[in-house]
C-alpha positions as semicolon CSV with decimal commas, in nm:
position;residue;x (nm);y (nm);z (nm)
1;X;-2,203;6,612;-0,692
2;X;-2,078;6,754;-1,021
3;X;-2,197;7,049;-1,264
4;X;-2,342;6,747;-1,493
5;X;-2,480;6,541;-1,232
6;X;-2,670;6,913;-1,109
7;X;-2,772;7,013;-1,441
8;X;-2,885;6,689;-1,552
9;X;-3,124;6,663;-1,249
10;X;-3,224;7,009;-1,295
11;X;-3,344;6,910;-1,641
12;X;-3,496;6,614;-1,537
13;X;-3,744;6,791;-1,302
14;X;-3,776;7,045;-1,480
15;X;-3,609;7,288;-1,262
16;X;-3,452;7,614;-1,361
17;X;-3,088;7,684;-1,285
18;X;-2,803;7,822;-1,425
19;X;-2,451;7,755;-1,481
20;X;-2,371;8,049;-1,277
21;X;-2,559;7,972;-0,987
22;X;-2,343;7,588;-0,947
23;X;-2,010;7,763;-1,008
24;X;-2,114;8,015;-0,735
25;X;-2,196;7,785;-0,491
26;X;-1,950;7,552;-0,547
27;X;-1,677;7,851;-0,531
28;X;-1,851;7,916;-0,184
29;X;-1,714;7,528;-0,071
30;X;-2,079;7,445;-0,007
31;X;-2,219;7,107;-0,153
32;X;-2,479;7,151;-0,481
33;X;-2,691;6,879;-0,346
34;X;-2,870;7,068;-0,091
35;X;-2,934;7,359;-0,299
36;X;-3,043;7,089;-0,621
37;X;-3,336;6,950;-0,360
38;X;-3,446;7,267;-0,212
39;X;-3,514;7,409;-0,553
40;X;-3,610;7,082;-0,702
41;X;-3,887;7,053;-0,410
42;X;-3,998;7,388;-0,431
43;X;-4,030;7,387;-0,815
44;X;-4,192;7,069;-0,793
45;X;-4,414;7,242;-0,518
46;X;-4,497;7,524;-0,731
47;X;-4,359;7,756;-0,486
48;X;-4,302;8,142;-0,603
49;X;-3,982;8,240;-0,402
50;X;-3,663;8,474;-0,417
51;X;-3,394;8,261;-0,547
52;X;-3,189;8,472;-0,511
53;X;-3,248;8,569;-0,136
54;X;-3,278;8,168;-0,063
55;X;-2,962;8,128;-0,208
56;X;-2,787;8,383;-0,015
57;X;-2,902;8,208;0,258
58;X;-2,791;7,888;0,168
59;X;-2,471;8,023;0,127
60;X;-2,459;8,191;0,492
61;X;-2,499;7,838;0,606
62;X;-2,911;7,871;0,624
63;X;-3,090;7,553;0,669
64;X;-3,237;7,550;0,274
65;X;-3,391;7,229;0,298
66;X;-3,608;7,315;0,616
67;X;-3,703;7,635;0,442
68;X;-3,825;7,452;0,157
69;X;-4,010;7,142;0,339
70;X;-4,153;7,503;0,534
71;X;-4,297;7,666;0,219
72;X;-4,453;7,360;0,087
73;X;-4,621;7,228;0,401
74;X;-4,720;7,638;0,457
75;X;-4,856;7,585;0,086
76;X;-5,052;7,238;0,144
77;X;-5,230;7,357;0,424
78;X;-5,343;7,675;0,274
79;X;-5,111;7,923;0,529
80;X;-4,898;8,191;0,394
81;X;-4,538;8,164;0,448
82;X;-4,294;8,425;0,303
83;X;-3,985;8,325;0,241
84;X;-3,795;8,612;0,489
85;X;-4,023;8,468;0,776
86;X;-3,948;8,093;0,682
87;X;-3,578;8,208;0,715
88;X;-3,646;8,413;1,045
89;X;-3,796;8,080;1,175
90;X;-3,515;7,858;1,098
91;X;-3,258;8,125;1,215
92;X;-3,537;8,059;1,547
93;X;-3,431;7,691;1,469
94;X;-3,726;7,645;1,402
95;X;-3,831;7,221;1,223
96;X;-4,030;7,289;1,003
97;X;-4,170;6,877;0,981
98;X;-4,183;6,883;1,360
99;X;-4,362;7,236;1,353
100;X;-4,628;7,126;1,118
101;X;-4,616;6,785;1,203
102;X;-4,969;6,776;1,397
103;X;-5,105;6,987;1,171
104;X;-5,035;6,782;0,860
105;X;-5,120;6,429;1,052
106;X;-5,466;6,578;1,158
107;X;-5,576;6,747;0,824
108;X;-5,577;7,096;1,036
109;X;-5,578;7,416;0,866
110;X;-5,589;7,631;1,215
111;X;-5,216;7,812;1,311
């Protein structure tokens, strides 16, 4: 994916990002689409995170998308989920899907 393609989808979800951010990844080698639906998905999500601390992540080779599919699913069944643990737990590897699976298939809000 190119800067255009990324900021154009960005735009169309409404999703902050800056120039900056794309170049820095990019100049990392690592591929902008991952990054583009992590924060698309959390945005979307309405998820308050570090960006900065996800991206750092990202960039260490951290699973980003399972961190975000994490916070949301924490978020739609009411559990708290900072970011640093969601990271702790995928360092664990950790699914989050798989983790919450039963819990989102049963409507369960218990741990």
């Amino acid at each position: 994916m190119n800067y255009i393609s990324a900021l154009l989808v960005c735009k169309l979800s409404k999703t902050p990002v800056r120039f900056r951010e794309l170049r820095n990844i990019r100049k990392k080698e690592k591929e902008l689409a991952p990054f583009l639906h992590a924060i698309v998905l959390l945005n979307k999500g309405e998820i308050a995170y570090d960006r900065e601390k996800l991206t750092n992540y990202y960039l260490k080779d951290g699973n980003i998308q399972n961190i975000a599919y994490g916070l949301v699913i924490a978020k739609k069944l009411k559990k708290d989920l900072p970011l640093s643990q969601a990271i702790e737990m995928d360092m664990n590897g950790i699914d989050f899907m798989k983790h919450y699976e039963d819990k989102l298939n049963s409507g369960d809000d218990k741990s």
